[in-house]
Amino acid sequence: RQALCTAAGAALLVRVARHLRKRRRQAIQRALEASQRVGHAWRRLRVGASSVPGAGEGLFATAPFAKGETLGHYRGRQLTLTQALRLENRDYLMGGFGVNVHLDAREA
């Protein structure tokens, strides 16, 4: 009986440790993003109809940006090209970071 309690206690400790590690990683990520905040860059952007046939809407600059200026952060799960192509819903998929680097922000 004591061995059962010890095993259950150990399993609980493992779950708690995983949870705390996940929370710590999230806090570090939030701190990193906060240190790179771009202020009001988003005010110089607008969403509008794309001139590319069938493309829907796009993001457009309403004022110039400095070279290398960060406009924002796109968070999501990193996918390979194969994984990205298998998605049924690609509404929140961002590519252009390399052949096997695509971000799916559905759950972000």
XYZ file of C-alpha atoms in Angstrom:
108
model
C 0.000 0.000 0.000
C 2.818 2.384 0.823
C 4.507 1.602 -2.512
C 1.268 2.491 -4.315
C 1.064 5.828 -2.543
C 4.714 6.524 -3.299
C 4.219 5.748 -7.001
C 1.137 7.966 -7.151
C 3.019 10.732 -5.334
C 5.941 10.439 -7.745
C 3.606 10.617 -10.739
C 1.989 13.731 -9.298
C 5.390 15.336 -8.718
C 6.370 14.635 -12.336
C 3.150 16.265 -13.578
C 3.678 19.304 -11.346
C 7.299 19.652 -12.480
C 6.246 19.496 -16.159
C 3.565 22.095 -15.557
C 6.025 24.417 -13.810
C 8.582 24.020 -16.616
C 5.906 24.850 -19.190
C 4.828 27.947 -17.221
C 8.472 29.039 -16.913
C 9.037 28.667 -20.683
C 5.885 30.720 -21.339
C 7.016 33.428 -18.905
C 10.432 33.605 -20.576
C 8.785 33.861 -24.010
C 6.461 36.643 -22.800
C 9.402 38.536 -21.270
C 11.359 38.220 -24.512
C 8.430 39.521 -26.527
C 7.859 42.365 -24.062
C 11.506 43.386 -24.424
C 11.008 43.598 -28.191
C 7.710 45.480 -28.193
C 7.328 47.670 -31.220
C 5.127 50.354 -29.753
C 2.549 51.622 -32.165
C 3.902 50.081 -35.375
C 0.557 48.347 -35.832
C -1.052 51.778 -36.333
C 0.836 52.069 -39.610
C -0.755 48.896 -40.967
C -4.152 48.187 -42.435
C -5.999 45.099 -43.605
C -7.497 45.432 -47.057
C -8.464 43.612 -50.209
C -5.495 42.208 -52.089
C -4.962 43.045 -55.745
C -3.851 39.433 -56.286
C -6.797 37.521 -57.761
C -8.278 35.035 -55.275
C -5.929 36.078 -52.463
C -8.584 37.589 -50.185
C -7.254 40.185 -47.772
C -3.708 41.288 -47.084
C -1.746 43.457 -44.668
C -0.597 46.799 -46.063
C 1.609 49.622 -44.765
C -0.007 53.059 -44.522
C 3.312 54.774 -43.744
C 6.990 53.939 -44.263
C 8.871 51.619 -41.909
C 12.583 51.714 -41.169
C 14.676 48.918 -42.636
C 14.773 46.047 -40.145
C 11.998 47.489 -37.964
C 9.935 44.836 -36.196
C 6.253 45.097 -37.000
C 5.025 42.433 -34.630
C 5.369 38.857 -33.472
C 3.669 35.828 -34.968
C 3.414 32.992 -32.486
C 2.389 29.459 -33.229
C 3.384 25.842 -33.557
C 6.308 25.301 -35.934
C 5.530 22.912 -38.788
C 7.469 21.343 -41.637
C 6.236 21.828 -45.196
C 4.696 18.347 -45.181
C 2.822 19.054 -41.947
C 1.640 22.423 -43.264
C 0.310 20.868 -46.465
C -1.669 18.302 -44.455
C -3.593 20.984 -42.551
C -7.271 21.231 -43.438
C -7.545 24.795 -42.128
C -4.650 27.013 -43.237
C -6.265 30.309 -42.250
C -3.644 30.973 -39.569
C -0.648 29.454 -41.348
C 2.340 31.720 -41.964
C 5.190 30.681 -44.233
C 8.180 32.363 -45.770
C 10.674 31.514 -43.025
C 12.302 28.712 -45.000
C 11.186 25.536 -46.742
C 10.481 23.639 -43.517
C 9.536 26.525 -41.252
C 5.846 27.374 -41.164
C 3.863 28.678 -38.184
C 0.332 27.590 -37.365
C -1.203 30.182 -35.024
C -4.631 28.573 -34.595
C -3.887 27.774 -30.942
C -1.634 30.733 -30.135
